[in-house]
mmCIF file of N, CA and C in Angstrom:
data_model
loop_
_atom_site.group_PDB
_atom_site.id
_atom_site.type_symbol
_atom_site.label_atom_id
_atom_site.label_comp_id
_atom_site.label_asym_id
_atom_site.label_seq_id
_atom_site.Cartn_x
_atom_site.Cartn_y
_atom_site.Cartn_z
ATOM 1 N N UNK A 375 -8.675 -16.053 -11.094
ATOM 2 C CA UNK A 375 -8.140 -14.725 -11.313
ATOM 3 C C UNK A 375 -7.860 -14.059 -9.968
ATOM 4 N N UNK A 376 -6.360 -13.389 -10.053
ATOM 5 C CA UNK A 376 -6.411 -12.738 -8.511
ATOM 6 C C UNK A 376 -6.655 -11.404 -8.634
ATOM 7 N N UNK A 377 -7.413 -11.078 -7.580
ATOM 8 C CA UNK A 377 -7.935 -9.939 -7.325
ATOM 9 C C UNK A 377 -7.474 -8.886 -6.329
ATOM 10 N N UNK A 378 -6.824 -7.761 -6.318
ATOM 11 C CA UNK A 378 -6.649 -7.429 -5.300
ATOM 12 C C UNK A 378 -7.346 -6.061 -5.219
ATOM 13 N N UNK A 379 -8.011 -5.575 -3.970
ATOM 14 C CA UNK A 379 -9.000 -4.380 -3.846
ATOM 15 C C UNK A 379 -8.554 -3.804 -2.953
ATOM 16 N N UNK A 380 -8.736 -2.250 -2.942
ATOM 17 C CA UNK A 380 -8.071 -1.473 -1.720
ATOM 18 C C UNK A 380 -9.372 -0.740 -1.274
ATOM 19 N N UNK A 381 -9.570 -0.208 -0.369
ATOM 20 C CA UNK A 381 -10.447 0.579 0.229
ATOM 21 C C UNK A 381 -9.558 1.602 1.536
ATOM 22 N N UNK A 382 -10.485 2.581 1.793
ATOM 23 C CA UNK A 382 -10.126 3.006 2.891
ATOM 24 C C UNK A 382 -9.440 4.804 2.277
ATOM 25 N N UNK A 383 -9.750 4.986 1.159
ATOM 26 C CA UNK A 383 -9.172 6.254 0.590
ATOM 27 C C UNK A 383 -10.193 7.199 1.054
ATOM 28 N N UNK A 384 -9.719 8.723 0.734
ATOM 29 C CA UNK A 384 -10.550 9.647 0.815
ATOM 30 C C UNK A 384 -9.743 10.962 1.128
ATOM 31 N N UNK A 385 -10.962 12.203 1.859
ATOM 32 C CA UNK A 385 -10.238 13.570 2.015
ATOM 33 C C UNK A 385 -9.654 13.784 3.407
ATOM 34 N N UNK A 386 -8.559 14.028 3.598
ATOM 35 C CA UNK A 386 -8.113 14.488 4.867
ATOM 36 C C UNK A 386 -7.371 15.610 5.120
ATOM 37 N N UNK A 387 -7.833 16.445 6.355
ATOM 38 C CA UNK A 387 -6.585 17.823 6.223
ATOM 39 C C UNK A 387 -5.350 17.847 6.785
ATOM 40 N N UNK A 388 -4.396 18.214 6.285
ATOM 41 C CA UNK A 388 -2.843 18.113 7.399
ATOM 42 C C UNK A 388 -3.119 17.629 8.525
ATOM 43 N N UNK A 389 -1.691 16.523 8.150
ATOM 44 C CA UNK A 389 -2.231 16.299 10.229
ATOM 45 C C UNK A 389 -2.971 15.020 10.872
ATOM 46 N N UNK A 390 -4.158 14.826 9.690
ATOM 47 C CA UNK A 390 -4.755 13.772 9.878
ATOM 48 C C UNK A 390 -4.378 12.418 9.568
ATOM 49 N N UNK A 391 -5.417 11.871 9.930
ATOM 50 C CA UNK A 391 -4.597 10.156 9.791
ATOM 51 C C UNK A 391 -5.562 9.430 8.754
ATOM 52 N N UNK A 392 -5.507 8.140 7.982
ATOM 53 C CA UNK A 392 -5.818 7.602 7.141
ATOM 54 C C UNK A 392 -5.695 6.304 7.528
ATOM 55 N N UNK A 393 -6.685 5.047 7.309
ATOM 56 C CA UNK A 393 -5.450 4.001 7.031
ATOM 57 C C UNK A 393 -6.687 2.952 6.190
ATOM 58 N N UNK A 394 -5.836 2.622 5.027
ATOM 59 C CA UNK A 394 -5.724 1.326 3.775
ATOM 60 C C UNK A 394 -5.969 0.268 4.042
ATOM 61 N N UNK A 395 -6.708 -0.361 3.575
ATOM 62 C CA UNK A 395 -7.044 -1.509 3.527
ATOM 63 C C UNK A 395 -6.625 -2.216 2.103
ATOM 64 N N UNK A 396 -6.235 -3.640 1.705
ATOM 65 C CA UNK A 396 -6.430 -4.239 0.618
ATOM 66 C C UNK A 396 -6.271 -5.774 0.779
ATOM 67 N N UNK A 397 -7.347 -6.508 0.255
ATOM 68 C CA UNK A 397 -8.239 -7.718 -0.039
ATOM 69 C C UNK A 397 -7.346 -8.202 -1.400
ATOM 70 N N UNK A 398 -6.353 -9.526 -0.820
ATOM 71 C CA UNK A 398 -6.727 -10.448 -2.324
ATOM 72 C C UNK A 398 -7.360 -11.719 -2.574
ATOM 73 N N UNK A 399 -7.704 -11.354 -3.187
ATOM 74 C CA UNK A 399 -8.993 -12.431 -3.579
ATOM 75 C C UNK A 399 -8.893 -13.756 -4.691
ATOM 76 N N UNK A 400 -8.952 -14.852 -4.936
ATOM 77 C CA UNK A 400 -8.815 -15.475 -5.678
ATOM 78 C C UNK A 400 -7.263 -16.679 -5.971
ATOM 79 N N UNK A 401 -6.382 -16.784 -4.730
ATOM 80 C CA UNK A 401 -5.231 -16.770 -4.843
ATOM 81 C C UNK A 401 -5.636 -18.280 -3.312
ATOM 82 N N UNK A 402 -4.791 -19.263 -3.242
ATOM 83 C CA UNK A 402 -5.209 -19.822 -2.355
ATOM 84 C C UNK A 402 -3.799 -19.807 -1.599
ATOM 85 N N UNK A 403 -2.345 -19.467 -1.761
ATOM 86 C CA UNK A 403 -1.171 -19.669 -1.352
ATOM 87 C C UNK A 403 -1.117 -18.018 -1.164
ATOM 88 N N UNK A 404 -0.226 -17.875 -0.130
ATOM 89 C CA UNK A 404 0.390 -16.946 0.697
ATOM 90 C C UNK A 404 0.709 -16.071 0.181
ATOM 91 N N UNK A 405 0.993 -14.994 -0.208
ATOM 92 C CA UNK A 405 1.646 -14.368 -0.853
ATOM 93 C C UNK A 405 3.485 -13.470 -0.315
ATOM 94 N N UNK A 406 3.918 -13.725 -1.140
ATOM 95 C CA UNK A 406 5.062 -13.653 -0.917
ATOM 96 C C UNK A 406 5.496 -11.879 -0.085
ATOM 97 N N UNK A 407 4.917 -11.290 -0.997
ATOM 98 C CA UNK A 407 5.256 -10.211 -0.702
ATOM 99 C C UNK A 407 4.098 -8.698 -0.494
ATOM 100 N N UNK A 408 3.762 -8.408 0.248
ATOM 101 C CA UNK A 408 2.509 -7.538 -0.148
ATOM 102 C C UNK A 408 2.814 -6.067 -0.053
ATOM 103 N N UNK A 409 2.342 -5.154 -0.505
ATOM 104 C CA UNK A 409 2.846 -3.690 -0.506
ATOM 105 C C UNK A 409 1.745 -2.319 -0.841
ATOM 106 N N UNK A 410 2.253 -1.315 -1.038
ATOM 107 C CA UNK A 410 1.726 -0.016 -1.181
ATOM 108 C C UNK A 410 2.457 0.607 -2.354
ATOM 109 N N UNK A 411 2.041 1.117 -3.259
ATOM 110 C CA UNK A 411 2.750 2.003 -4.224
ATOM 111 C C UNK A 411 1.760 3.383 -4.017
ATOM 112 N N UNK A 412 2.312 4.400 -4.996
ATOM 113 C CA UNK A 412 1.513 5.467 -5.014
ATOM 114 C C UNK A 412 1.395 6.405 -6.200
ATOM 115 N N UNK A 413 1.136 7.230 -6.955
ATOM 116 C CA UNK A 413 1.121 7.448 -7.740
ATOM 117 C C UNK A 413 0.645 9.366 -8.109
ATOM 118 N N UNK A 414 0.939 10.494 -7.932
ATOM 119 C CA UNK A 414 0.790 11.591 -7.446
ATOM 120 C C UNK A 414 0.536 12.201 -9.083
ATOM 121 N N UNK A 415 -0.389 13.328 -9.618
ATOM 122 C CA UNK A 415 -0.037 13.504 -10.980
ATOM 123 C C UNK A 415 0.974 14.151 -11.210
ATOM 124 N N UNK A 416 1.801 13.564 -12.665
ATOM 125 C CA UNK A 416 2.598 13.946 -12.923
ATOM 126 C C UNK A 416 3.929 13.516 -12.751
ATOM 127 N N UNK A 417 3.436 12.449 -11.852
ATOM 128 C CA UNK A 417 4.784 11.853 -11.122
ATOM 129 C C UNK A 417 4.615 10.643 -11.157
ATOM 130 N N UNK A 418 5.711 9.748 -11.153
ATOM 131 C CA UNK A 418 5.996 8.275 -11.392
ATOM 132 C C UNK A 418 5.220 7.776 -10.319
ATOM 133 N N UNK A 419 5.325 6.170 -10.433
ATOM 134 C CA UNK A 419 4.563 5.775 -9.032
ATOM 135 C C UNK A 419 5.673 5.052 -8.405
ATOM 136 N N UNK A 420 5.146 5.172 -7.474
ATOM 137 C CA UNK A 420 6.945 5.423 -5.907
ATOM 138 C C UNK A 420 6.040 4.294 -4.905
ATOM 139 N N UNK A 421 7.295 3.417 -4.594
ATOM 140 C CA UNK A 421 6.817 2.873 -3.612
ATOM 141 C C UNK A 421 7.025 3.080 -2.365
ATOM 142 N N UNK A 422 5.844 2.990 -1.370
ATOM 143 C CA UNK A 422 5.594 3.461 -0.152
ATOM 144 C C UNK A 422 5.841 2.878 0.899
ATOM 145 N N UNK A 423 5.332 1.503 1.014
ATOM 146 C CA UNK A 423 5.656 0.250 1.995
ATOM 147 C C UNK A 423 5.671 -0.749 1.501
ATOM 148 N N UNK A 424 6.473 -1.978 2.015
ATOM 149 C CA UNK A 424 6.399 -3.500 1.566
ATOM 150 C C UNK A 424 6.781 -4.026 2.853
ATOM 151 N N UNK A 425 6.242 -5.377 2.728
ATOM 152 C CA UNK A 425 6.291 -5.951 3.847
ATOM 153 C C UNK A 425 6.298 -7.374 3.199
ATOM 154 N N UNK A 426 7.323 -8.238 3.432
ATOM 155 C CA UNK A 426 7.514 -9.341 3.057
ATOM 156 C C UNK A 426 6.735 -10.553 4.002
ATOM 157 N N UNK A 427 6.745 -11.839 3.842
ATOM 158 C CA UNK A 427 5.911 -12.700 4.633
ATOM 159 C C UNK A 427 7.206 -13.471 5.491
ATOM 160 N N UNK A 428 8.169 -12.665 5.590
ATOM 161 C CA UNK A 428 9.812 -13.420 6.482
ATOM 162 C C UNK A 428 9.661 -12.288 7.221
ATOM 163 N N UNK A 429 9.103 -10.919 7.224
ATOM 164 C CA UNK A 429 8.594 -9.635 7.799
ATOM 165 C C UNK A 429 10.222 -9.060 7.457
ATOM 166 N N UNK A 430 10.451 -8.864 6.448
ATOM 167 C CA UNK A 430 11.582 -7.929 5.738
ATOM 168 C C UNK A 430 10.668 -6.662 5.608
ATOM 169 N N UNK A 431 11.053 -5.763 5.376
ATOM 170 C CA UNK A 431 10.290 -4.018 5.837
ATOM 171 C C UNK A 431 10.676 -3.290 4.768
ATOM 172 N N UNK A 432 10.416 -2.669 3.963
ATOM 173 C CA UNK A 432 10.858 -1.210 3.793
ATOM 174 C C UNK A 432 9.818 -0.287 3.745
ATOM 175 N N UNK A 433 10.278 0.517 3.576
ATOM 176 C CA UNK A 433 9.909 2.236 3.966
ATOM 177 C C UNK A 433 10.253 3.211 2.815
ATOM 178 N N UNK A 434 9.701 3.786 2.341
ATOM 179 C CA UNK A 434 10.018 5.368 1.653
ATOM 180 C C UNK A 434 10.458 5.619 2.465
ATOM 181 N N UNK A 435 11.503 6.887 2.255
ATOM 182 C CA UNK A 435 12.191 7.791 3.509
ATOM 183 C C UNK A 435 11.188 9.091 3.975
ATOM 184 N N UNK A 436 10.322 9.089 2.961
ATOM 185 C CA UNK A 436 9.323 10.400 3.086
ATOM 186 C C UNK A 436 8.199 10.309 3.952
ATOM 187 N N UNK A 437 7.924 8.677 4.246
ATOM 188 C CA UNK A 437 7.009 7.790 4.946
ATOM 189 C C UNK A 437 7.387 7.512 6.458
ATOM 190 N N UNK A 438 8.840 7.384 6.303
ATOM 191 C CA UNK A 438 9.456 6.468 7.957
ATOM 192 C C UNK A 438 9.010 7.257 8.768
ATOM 193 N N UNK A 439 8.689 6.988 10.099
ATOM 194 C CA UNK A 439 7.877 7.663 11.376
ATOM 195 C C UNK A 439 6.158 7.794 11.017
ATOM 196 N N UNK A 440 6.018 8.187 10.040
ATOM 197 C CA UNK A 440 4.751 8.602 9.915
ATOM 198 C C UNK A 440 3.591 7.469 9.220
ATOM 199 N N UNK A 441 4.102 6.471 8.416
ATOM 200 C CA UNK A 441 3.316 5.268 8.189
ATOM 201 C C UNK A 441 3.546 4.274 8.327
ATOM 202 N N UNK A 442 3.081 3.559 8.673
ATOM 203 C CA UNK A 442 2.725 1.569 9.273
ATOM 204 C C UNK A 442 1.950 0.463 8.286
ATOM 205 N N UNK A 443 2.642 -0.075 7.776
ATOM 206 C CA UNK A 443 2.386 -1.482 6.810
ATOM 207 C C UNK A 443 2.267 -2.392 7.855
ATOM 208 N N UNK A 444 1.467 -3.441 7.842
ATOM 209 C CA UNK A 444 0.964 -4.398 8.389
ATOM 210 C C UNK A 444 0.437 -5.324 7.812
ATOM 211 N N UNK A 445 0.158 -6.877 8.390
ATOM 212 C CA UNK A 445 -0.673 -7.606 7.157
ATOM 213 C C UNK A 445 -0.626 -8.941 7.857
ATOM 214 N N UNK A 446 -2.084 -9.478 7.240
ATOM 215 C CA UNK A 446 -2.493 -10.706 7.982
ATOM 216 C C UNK A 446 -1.935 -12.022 6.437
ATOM 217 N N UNK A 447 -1.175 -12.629 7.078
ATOM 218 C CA UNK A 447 -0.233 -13.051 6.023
ATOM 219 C C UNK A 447 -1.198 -14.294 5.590
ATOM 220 N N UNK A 448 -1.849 -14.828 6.161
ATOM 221 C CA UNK A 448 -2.522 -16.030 6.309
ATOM 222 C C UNK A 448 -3.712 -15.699 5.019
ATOM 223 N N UNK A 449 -4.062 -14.579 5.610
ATOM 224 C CA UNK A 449 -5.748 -14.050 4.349
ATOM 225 C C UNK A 449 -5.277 -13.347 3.749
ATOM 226 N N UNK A 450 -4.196 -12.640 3.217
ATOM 227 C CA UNK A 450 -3.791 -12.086 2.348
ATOM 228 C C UNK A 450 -4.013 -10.469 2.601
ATOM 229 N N UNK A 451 -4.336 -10.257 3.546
ATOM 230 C CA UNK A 451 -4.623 -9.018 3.863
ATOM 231 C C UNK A 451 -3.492 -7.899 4.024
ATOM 232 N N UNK A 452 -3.183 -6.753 3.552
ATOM 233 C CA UNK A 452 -2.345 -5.945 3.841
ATOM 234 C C UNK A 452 -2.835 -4.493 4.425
ATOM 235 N N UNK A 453 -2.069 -3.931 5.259
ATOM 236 C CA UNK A 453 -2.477 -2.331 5.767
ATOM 237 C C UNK A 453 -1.820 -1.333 5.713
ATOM 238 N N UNK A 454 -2.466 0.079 5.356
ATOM 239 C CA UNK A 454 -1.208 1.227 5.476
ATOM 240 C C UNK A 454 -1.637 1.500 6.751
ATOM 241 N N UNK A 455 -1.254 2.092 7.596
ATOM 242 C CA UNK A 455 -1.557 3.226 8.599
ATOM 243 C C UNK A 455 -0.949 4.809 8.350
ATOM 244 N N UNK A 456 -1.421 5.725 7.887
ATOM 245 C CA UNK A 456 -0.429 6.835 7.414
ATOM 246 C C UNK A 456 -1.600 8.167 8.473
ATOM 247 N N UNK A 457 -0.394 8.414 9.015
ATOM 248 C CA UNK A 457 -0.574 9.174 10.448
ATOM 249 C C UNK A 457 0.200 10.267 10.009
ATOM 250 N N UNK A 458 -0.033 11.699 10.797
ATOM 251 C CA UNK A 458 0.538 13.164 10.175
ATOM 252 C C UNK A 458 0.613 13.256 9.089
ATOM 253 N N UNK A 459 -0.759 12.809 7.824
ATOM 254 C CA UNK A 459 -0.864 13.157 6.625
ATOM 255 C C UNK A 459 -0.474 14.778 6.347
ATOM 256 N N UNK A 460 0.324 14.681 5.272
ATOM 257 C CA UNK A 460 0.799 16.337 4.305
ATOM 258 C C UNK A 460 0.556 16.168 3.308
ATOM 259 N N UNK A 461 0.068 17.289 2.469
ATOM 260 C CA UNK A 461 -0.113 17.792 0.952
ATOM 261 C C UNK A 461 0.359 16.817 -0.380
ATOM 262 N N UNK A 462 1.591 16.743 0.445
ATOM 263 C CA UNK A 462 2.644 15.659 -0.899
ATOM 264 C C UNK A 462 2.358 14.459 -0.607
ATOM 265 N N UNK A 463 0.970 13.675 0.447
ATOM 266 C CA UNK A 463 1.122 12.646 0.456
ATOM 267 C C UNK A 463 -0.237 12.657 -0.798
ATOM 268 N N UNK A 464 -0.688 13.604 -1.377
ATOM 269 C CA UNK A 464 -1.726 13.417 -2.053
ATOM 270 C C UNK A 464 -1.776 12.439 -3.285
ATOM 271 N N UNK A 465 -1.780 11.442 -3.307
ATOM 272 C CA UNK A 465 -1.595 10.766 -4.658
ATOM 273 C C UNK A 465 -3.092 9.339 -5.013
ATOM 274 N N UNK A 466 -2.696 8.490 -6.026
ATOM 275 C CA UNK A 466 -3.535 7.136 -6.072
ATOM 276 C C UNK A 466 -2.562 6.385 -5.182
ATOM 277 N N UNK A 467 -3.361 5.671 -4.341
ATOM 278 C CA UNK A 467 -2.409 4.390 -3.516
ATOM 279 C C UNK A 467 -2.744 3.341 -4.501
ATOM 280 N N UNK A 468 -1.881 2.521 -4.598
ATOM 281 C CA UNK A 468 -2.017 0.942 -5.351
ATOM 282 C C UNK A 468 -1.522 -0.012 -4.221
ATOM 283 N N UNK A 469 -2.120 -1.160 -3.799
ATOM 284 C CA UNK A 469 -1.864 -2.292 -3.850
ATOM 285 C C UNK A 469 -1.253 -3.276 -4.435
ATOM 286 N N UNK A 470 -0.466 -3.823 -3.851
ATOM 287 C CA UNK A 470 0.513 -4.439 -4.370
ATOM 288 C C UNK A 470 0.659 -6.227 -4.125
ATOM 289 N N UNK A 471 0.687 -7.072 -5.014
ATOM 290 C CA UNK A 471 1.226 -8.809 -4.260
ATOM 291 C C UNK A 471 2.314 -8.899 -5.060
ATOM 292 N N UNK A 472 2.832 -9.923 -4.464
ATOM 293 C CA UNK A 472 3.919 -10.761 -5.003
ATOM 294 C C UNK A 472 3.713 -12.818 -5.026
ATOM 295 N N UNK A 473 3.949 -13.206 -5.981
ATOM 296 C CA UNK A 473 3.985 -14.670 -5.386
ATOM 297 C C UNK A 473 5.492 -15.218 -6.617
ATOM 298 N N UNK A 474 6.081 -15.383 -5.791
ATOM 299 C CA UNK A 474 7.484 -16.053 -6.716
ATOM 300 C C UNK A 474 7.372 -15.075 -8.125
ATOM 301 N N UNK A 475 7.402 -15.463 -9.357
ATOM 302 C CA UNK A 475 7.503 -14.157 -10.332
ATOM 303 C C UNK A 475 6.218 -13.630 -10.483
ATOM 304 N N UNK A 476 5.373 -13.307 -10.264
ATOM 305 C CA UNK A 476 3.421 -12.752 -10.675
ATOM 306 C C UNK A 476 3.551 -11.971 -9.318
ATOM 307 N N UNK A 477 3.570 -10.556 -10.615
ATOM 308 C CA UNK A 477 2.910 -9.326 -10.120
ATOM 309 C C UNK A 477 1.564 -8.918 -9.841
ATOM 310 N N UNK A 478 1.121 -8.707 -8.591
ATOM 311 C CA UNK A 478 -0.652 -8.393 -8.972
ATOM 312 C C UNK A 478 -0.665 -6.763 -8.253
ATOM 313 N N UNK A 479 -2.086 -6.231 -9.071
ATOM 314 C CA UNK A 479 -1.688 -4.509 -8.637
ATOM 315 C C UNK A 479 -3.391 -4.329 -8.503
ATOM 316 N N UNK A 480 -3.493 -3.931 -7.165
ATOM 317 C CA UNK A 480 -5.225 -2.998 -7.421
ATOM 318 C C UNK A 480 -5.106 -1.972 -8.030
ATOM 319 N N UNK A 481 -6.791 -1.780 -8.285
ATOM 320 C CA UNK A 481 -6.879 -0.422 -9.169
ATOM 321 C C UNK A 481 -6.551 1.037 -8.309
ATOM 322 N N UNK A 482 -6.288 0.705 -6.998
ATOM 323 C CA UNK A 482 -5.914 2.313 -6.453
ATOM 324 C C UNK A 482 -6.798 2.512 -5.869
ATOM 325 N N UNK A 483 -6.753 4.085 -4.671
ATOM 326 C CA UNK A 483 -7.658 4.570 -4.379
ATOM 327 C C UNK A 483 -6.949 5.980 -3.841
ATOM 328 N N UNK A 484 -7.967 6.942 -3.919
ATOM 329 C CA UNK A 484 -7.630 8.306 -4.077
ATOM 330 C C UNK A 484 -7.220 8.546 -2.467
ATOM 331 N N UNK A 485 -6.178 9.250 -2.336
ATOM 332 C CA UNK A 485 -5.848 9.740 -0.973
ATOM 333 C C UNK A 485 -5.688 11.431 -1.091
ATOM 334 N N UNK A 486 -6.364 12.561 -0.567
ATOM 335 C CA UNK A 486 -6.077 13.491 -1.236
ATOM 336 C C UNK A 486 -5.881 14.324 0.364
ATOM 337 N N UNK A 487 -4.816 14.797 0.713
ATOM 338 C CA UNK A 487 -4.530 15.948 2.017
ATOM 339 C C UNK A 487 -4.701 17.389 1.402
ATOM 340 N N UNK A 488 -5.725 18.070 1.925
ATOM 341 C CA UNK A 488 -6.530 19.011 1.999
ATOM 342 C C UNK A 488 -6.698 20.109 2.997
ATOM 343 N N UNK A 489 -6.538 21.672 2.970
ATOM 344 C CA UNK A 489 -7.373 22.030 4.107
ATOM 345 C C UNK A 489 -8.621 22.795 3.874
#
């Protein structure tokens, strides 16, 4: 069973910085594609970063300058870095894999910008 876990959530005030962690677990091949979604109440869940294992990129436009996807392609490891956190970045982050068609999604973790 693959597993994927995020850590690294919590409270921060404008301004501040954050950064994500997520673990997959159970999977012995590479994963194709690894990412960030997010999920705010009330609102759809929007994706934030992806980062392919050919290092193809994207970005939210609400994100560019201010957060950094990264990832150890080998252990399956993926990273946000989200620097000059604001209000609207308040949402659930999800974790994201890809391997050829199989979707895998962590359960999230709370990111909440605060003052």
């Amino acid at each position: 069973q693959v597993l994927l876990v995020e850590s690294g959530g919590g409270l921060v005030q404008p301004g501040g910085s954050l950064k994500l962690s997520c673990a997959a677990s159970g999977i012995v091949f590479e994963l194709d594609r690894m990412g960030w979604y997010r999920q705010a109440p009330g609102k759809q869940r929007e994706l934030v970063a992806d980062l392919s294992n050919d290092g193809r990129l994207n970005y939210a436009d609400s994100v560019k300058g201010r957060f950094t996807i990264s990832r150890d392609n080998a252990k399956n490891l993926v990273y946000l870095q989200m620097n000059d956190l604001k209000p609207e970045d308040t949402a659930v982050y999800y974790c994201t894999g890809r391997l050829l068609v199989a979707e895998y999604w962590g359960r999230g973790t709370q990111v909440t910008v605060s003052s």
